Coordinates of N, CA and C in Angstrom, one line a residue:
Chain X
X515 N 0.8 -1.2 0.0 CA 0.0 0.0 0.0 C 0.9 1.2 0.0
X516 N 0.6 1.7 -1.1 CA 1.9 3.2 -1.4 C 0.9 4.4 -0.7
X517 N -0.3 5.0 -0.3 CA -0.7 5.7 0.5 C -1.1 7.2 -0.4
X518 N 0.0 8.0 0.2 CA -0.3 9.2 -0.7 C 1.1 9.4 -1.7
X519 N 1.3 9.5 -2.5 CA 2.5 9.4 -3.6 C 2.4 10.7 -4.4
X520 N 3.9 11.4 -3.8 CA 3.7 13.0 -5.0 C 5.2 12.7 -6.0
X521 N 4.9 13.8 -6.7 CA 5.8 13.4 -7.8 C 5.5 14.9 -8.4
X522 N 7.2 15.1 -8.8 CA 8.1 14.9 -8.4 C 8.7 15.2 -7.3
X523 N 9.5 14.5 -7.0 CA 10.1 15.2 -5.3 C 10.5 16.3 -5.2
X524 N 11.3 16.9 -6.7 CA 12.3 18.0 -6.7 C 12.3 18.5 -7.9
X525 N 11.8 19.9 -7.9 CA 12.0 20.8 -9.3 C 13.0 21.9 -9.1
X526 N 13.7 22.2 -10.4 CA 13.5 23.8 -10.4 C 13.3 24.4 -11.4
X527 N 12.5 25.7 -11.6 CA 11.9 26.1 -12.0 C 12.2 27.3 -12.7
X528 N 12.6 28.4 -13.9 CA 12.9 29.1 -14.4 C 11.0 29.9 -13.6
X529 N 11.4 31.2 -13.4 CA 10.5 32.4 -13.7 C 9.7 32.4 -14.6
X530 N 8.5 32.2 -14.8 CA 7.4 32.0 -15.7 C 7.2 30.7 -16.1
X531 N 8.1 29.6 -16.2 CA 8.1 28.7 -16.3 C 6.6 27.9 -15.7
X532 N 6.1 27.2 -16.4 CA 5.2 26.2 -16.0 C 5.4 25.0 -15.6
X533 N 4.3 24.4 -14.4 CA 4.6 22.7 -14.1 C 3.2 21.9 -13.4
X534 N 3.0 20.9 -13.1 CA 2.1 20.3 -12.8 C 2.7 19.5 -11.9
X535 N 2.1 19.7 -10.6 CA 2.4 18.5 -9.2 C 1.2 17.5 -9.2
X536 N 1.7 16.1 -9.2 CA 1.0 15.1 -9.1 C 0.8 14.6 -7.8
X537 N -0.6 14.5 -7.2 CA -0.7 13.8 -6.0 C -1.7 12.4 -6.1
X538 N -1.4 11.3 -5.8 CA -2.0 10.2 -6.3 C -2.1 9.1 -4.8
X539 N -3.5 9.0 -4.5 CA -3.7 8.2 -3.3 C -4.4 6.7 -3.5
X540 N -4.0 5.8 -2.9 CA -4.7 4.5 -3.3 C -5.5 4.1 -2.0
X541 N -6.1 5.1 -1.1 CA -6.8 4.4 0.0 C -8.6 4.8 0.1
X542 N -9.1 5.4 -1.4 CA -9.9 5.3 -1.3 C -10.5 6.6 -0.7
X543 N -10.0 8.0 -0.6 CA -10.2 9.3 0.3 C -10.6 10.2 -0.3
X544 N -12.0 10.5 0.2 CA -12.8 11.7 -0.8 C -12.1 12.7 -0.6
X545 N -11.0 13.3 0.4 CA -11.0 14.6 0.9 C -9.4 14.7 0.2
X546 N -8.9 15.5 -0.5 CA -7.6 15.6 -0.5 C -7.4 17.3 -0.8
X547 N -6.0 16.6 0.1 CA -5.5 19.0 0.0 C -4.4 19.0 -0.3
X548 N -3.4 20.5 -0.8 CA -2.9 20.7 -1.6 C -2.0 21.8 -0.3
X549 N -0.8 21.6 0.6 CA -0.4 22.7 1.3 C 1.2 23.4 0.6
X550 N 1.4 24.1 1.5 CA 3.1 24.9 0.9 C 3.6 24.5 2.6
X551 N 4.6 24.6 2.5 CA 5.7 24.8 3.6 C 6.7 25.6 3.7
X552 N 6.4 27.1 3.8 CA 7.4 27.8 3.9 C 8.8 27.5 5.1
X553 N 9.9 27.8 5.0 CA 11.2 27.7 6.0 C 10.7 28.2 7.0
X554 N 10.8 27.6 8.2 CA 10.1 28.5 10.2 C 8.9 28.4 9.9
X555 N 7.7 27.6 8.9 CA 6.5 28.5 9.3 C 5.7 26.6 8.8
X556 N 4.6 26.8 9.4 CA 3.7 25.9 9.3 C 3.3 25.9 7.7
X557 N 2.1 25.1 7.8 CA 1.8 24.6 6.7 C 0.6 25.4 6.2
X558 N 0.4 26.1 5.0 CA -0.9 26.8 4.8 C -1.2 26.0 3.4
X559 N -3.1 26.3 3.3 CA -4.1 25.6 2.7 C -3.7 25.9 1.7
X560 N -3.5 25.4 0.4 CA -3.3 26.5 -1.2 C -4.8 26.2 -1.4
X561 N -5.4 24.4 -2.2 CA -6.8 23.9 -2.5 C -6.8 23.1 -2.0
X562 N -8.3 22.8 -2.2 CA -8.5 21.5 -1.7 C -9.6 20.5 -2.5
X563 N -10.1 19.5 -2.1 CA -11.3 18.7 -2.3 C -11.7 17.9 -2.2
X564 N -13.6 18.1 -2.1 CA -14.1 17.1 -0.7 C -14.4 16.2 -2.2
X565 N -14.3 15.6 -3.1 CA -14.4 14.8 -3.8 C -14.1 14.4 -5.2
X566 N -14.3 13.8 -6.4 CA -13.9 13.7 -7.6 C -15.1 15.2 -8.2
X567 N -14.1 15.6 -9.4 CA -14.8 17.1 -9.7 C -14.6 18.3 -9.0
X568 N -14.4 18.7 -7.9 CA -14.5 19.0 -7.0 C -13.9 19.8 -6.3
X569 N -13.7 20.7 -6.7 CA -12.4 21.7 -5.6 C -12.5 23.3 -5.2
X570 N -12.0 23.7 -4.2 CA -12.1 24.8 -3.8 C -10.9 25.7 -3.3
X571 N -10.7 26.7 -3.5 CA -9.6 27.4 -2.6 C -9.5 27.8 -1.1
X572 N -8.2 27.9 -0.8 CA -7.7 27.6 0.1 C -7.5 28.8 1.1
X573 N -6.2 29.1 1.9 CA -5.9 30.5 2.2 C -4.8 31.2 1.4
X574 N -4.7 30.2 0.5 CA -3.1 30.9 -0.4 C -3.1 30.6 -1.9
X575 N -4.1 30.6 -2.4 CA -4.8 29.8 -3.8 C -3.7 30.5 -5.3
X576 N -3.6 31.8 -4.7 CA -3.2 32.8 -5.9 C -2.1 32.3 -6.6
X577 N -2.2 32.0 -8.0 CA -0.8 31.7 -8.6 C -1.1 30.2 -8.7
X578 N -1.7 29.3 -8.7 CA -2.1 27.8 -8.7 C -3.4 27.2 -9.0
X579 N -3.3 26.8 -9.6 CA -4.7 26.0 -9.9 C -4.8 24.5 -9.6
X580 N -6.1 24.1 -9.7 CA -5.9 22.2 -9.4 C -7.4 21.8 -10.2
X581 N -6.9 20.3 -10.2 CA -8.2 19.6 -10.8 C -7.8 17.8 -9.9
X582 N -9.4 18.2 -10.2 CA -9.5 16.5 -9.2 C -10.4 15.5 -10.4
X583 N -9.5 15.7 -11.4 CA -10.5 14.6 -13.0 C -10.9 13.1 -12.1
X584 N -9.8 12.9 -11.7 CA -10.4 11.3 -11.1 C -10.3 11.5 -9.2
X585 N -10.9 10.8 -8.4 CA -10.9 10.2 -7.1 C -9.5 10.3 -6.6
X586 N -9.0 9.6 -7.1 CA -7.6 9.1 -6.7 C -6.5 10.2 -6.7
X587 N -6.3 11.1 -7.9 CA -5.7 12.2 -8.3 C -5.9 13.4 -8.0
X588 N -5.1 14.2 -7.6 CA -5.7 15.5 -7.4 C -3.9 16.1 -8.0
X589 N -4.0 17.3 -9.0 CA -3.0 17.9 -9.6 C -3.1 19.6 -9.3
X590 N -1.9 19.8 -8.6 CA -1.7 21.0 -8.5 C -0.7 21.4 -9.9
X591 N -1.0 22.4 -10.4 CA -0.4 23.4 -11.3 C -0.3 24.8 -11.4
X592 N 1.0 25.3 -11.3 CA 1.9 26.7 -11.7 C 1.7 27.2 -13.1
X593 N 0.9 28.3 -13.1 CA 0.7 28.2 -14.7 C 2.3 28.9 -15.5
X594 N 2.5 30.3 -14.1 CA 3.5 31.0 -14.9 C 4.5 31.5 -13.4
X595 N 5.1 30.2 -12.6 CA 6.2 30.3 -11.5 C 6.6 31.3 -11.4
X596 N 6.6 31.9 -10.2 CA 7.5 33.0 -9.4 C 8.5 32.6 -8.4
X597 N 9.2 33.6 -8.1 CA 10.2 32.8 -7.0 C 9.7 32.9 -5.3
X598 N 8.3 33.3 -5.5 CA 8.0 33.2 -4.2 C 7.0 32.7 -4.1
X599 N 6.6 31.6 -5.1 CA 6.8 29.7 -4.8 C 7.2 29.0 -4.6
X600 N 8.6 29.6 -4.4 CA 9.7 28.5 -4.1 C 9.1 28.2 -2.5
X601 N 9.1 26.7 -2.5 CA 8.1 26.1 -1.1 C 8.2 24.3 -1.2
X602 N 8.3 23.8 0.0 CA 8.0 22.5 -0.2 C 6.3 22.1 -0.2
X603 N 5.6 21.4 -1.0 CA 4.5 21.2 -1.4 C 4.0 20.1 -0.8
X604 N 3.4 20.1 0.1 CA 2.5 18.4 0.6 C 1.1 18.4 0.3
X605 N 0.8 17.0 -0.3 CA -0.3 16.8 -0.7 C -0.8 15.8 0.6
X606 N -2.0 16.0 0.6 CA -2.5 14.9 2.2 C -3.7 14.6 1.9
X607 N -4.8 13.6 2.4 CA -5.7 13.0 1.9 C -6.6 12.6 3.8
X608 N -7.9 12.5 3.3 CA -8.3 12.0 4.5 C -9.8 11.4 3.8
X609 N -10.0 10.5 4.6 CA -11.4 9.6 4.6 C -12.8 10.3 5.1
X610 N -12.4 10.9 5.9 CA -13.7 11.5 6.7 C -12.9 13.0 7.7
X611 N -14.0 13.8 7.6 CA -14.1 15.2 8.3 C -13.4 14.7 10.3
X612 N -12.6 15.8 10.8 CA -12.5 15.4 11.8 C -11.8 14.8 12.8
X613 N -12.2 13.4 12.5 CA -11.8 12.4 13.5 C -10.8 11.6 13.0
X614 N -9.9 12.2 12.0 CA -9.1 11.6 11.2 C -7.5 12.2 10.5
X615 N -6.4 11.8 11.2 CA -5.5 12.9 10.7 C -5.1 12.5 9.1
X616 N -4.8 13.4 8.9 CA -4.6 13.5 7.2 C -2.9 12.1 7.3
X617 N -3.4 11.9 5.9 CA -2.1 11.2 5.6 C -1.4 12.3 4.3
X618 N -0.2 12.2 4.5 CA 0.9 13.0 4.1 C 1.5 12.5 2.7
X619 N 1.6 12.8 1.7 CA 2.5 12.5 0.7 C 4.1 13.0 1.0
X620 N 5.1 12.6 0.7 CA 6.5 12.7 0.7 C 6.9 14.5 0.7
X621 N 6.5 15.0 0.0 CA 6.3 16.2 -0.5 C 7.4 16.4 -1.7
X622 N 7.1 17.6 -2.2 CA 8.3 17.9 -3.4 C 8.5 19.9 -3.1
X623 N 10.0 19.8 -3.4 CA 10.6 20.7 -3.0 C 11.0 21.5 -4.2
X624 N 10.3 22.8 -4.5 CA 10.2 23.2 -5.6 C 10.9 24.5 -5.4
X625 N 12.0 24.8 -6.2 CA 13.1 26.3 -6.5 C 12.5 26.8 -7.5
X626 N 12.3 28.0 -7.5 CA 11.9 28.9 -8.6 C 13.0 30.2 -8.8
X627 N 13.6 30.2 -9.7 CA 14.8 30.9 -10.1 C 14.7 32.2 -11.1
Chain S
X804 N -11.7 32.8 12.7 CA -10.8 32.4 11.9 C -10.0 31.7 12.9
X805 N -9.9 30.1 12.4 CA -9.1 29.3 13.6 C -8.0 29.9 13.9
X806 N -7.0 29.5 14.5 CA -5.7 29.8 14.7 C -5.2 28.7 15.8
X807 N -3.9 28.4 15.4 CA -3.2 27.7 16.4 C -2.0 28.7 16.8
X808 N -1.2 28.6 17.9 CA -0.5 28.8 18.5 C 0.6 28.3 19.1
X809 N 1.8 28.2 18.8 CA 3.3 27.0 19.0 C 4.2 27.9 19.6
X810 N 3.9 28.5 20.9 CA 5.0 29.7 21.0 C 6.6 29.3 21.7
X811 N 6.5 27.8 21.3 CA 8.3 27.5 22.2 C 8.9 27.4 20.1
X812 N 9.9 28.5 19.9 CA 9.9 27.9 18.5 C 11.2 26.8 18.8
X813 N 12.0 26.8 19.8 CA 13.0 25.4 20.1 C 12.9 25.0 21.4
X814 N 13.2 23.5 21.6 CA 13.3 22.9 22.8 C 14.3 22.1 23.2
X815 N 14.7 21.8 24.2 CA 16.0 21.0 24.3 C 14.9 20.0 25.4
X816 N 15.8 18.4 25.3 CA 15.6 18.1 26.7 C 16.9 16.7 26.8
X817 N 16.6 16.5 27.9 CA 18.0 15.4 28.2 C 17.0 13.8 27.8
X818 N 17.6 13.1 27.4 CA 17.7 12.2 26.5 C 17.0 11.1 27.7
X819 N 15.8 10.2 27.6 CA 14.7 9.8 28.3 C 14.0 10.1 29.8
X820 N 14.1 11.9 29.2 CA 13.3 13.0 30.4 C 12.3 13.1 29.1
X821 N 10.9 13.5 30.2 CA 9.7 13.9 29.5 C 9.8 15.5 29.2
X822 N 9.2 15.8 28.3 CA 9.2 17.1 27.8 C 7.3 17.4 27.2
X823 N 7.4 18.5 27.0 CA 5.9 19.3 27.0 C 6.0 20.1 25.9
X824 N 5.0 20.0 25.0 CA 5.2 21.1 23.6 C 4.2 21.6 24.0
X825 N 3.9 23.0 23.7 CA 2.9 23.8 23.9 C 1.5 23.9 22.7
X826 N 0.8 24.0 23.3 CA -0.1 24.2 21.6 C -1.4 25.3 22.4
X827 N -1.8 26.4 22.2 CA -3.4 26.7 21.7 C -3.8 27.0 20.7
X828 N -4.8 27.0 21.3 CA -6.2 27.1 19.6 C -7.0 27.9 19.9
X829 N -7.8 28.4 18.8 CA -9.0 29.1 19.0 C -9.6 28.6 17.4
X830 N -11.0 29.0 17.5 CA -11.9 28.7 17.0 C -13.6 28.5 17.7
X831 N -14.3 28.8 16.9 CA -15.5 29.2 17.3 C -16.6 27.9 17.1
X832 N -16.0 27.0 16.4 CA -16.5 25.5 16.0 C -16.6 24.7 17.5
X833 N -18.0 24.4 17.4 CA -18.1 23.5 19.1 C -16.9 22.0 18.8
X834 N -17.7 21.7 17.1 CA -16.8 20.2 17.0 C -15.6 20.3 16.2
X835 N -14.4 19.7 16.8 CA -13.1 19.9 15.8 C -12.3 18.6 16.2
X836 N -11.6 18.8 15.3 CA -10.2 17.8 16.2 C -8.8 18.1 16.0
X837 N -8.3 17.7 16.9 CA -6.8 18.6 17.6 C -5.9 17.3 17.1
X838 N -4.4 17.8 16.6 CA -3.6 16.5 15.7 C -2.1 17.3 16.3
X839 N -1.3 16.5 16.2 CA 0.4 17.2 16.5 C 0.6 15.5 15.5
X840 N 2.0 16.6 14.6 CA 2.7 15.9 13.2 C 4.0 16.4 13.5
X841 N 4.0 15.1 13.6 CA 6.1 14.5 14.0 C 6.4 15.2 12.5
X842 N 8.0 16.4 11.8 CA 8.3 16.3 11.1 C 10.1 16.0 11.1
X843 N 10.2 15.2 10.9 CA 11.5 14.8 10.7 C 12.7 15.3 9.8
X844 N 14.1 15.9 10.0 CA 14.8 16.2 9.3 C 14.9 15.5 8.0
X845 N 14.2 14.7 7.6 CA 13.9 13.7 6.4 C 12.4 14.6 5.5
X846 N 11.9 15.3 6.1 CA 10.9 16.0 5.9 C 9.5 16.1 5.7
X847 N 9.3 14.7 5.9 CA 8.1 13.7 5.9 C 7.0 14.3 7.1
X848 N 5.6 13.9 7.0 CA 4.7 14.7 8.0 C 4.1 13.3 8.4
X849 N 4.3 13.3 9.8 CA 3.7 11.9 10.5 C 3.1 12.4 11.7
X850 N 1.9 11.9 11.4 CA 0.7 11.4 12.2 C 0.8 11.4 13.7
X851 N 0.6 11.7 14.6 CA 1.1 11.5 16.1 C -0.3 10.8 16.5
X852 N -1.0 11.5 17.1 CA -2.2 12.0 18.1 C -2.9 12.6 17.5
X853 N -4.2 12.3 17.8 CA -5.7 12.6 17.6 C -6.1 13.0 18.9
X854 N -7.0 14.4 19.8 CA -7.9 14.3 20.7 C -9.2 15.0 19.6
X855 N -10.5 14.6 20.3 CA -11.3 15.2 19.3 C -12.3 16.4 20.6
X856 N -12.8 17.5 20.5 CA -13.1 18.6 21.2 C -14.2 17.2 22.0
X857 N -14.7 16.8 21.6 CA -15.8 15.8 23.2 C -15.4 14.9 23.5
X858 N -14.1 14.7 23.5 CA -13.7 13.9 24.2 C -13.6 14.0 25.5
X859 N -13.4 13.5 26.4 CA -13.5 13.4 27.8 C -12.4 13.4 28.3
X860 N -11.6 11.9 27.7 CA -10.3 12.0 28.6 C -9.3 12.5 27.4
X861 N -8.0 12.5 28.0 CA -6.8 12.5 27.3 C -6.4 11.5 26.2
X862 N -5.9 11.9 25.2 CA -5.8 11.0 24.2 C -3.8 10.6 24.4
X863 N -3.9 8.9 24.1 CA -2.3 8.7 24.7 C -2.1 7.8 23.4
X864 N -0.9 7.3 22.6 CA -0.4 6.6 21.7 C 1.4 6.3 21.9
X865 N 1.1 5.3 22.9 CA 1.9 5.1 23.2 C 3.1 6.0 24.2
X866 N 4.1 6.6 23.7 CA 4.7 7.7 24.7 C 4.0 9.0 24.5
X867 N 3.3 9.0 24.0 CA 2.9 10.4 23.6 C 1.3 10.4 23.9
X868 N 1.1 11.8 24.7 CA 0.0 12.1 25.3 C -0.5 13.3 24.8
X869 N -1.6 13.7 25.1 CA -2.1 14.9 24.9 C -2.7 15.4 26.0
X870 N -2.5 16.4 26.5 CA -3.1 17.0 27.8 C -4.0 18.3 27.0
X871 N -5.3 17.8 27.2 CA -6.1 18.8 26.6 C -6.9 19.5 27.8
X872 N -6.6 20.6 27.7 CA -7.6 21.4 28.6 C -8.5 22.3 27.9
X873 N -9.7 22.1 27.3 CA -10.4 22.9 26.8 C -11.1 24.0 26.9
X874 N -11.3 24.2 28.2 CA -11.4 26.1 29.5 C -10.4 26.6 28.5
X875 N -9.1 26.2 28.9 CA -8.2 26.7 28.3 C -7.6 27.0 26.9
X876 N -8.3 26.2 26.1 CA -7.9 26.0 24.8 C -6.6 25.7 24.3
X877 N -6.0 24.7 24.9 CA -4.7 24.5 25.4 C -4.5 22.4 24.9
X878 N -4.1 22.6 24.0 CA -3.1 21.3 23.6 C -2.0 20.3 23.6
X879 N -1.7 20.6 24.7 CA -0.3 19.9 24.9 C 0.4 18.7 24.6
X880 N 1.3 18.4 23.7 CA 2.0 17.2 23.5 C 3.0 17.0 25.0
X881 N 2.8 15.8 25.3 CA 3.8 15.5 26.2 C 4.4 14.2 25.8
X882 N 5.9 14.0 25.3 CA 6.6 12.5 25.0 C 7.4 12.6 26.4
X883 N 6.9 11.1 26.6 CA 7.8 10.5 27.8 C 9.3 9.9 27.3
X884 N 9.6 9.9 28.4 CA 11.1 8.8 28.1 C 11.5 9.3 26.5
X885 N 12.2 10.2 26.5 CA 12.5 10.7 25.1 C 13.3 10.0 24.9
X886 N 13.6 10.2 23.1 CA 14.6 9.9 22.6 C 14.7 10.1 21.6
X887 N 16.5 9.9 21.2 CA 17.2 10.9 20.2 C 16.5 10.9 18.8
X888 N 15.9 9.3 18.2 CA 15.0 9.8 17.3 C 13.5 10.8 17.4
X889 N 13.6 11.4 18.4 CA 12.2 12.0 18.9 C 12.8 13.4 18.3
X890 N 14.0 14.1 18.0 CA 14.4 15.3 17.4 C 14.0 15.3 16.1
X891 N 13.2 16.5 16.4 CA 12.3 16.5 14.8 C 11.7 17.7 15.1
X892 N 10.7 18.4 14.0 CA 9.8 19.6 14.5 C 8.5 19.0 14.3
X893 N 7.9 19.4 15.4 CA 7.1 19.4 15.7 C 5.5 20.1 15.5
X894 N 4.1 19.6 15.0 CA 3.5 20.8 14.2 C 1.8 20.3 14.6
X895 N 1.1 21.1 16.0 CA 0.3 21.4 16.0 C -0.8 21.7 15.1
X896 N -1.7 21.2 15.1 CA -2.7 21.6 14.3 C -4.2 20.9 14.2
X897 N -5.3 21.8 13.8 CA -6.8 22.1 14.0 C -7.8 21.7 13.3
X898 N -8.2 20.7 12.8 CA -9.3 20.3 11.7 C -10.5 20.4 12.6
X899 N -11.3 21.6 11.1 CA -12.6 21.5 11.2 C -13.3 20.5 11.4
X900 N -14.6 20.2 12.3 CA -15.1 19.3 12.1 C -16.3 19.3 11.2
X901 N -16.9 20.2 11.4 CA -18.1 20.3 10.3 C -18.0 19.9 8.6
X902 N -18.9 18.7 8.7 CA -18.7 18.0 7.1 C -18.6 19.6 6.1
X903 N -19.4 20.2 6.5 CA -19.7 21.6 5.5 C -18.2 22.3 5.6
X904 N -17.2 22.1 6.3 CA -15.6 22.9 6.3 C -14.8 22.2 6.1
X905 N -15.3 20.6 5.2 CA -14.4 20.3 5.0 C -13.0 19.8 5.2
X906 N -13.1 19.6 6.4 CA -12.3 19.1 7.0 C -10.8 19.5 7.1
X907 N -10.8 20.8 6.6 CA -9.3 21.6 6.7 C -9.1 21.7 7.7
X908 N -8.0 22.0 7.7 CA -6.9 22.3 9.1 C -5.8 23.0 8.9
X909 N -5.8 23.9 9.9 CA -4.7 24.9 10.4 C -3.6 24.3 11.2
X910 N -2.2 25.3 11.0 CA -1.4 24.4 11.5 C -1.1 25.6 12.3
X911 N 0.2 25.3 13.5 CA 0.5 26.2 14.0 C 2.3 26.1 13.3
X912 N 3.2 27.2 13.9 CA 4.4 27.2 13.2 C 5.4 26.5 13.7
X913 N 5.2 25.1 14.6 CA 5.9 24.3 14.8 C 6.8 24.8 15.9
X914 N 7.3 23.3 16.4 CA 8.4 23.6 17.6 C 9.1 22.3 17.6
X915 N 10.5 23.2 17.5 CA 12.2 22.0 17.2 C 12.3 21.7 18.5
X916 N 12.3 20.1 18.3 CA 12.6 19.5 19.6 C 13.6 19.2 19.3
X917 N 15.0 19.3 19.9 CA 16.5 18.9 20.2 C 16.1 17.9 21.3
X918 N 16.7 16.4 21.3 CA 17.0 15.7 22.4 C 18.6 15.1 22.2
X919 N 18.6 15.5 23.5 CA 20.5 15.3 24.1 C 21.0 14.3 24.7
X920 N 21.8 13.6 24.3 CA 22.0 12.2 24.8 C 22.8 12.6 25.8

């Protein structure tokens, strides 16, 4: 059981440059979110979504977009990179509201130059 | 607007002594649930502890406890008997419970636990 699986681990990124983060979960989780991890600082919401189709923004949405085409997938995308995206990216997934802590993908560590 | 609160941003402790991470919250949600996420110099986000706001007692997993005082809005991780793999940062944090909020969660800005052999 691979869980939550992002891809790629490690970019970097030219200034306007475009890319798409893949987050792919095999446990069956309507809920999946999309966070940043700035250096010293916790983790904020970019999107999210409570199912297939499905998504909404976050507290830091600007500059990114996502689609949840299938259940399992949920794709975050940079249309046109700045360097203050540079951020490590976790995707996390959950089954139910609540009573349930999120499961964590690896994350991917993205430079924008 | 929820908020968490992590105000030790480093900790030290001697190597299988108990130690205390701090956590509050706020939020106006009667139902939520309170999580602390081990992150390891490897950078990975792991799961600790679950307490959920009606719960009664304290939630424990193994060395690790949670002292929840809810008057207080006050979260506390407490690991016993530490140890050296226990050095990692540490990351408080708030899921809505309401199906309708989707179950997001705030985090607070973490706290480096150093353990000293």
């Amino acid at each position: 059981n691979a869980g939550v699986t992002q891809t790629p681990k490690f970019r970097v990124l030219k200034t306007g440059q475009s890319m798409t983060l893949l987050c792919a979960q095999d446990m069956n989780h309507e809920y999946m979110y999309w966070y940043r991890q700035d250096p010293g600082m916790g983790l904020r919401l970019i999107h999210y979504s409570v199912g297939e189709g499905t998504t909404a923004k976050g507290e830091v949405p600007d500059g990114y977009n996502v689609s949840r085409l299938k259940k399992q997938n949920f794709l975050l995308g940079l249309e046109s990179a700045a360097p203050s995206q540079t951020s490590v990216y976790f995707c996390a997934s959950s089954g139910e509201t609540g009573l349930y802590g999120y499961t964590f993908g690896s994350g991917t560590r993205l430079t924008v130059v | 607007a929820q908020k968490i609160t992590q105000t030790q941003p480093g900790m030290f402790v001697q190597e299988k002594e108990a130690v205390t991470l701090d956590c509050t919250y706020d939020t106006s949600d009667p139902s939520y649930g309170l999580f602390w996420y081990k992150q390891p110099s490897s950078g990975e986000m792991i799961f600790l502890i679950y307490q959920g706001s009606y719960d009664q007692q304290n939630a424990t997993e193994g060395r690790y406890s949670l002292n929840f005082q809810k008057a207080r809005k006050s979260a506390n991780l407490v690991i016993s008997a530490s140890q050296l793999g226990d050095s990692a940062m540490y990351f408080c944090a708030m899921r809505e419970g309401a199906r309708a909020n989707a179950g997001k969660s705030t985090f607070g800005d973490g706290t480096t636990l150093t353990v000293k052999p």
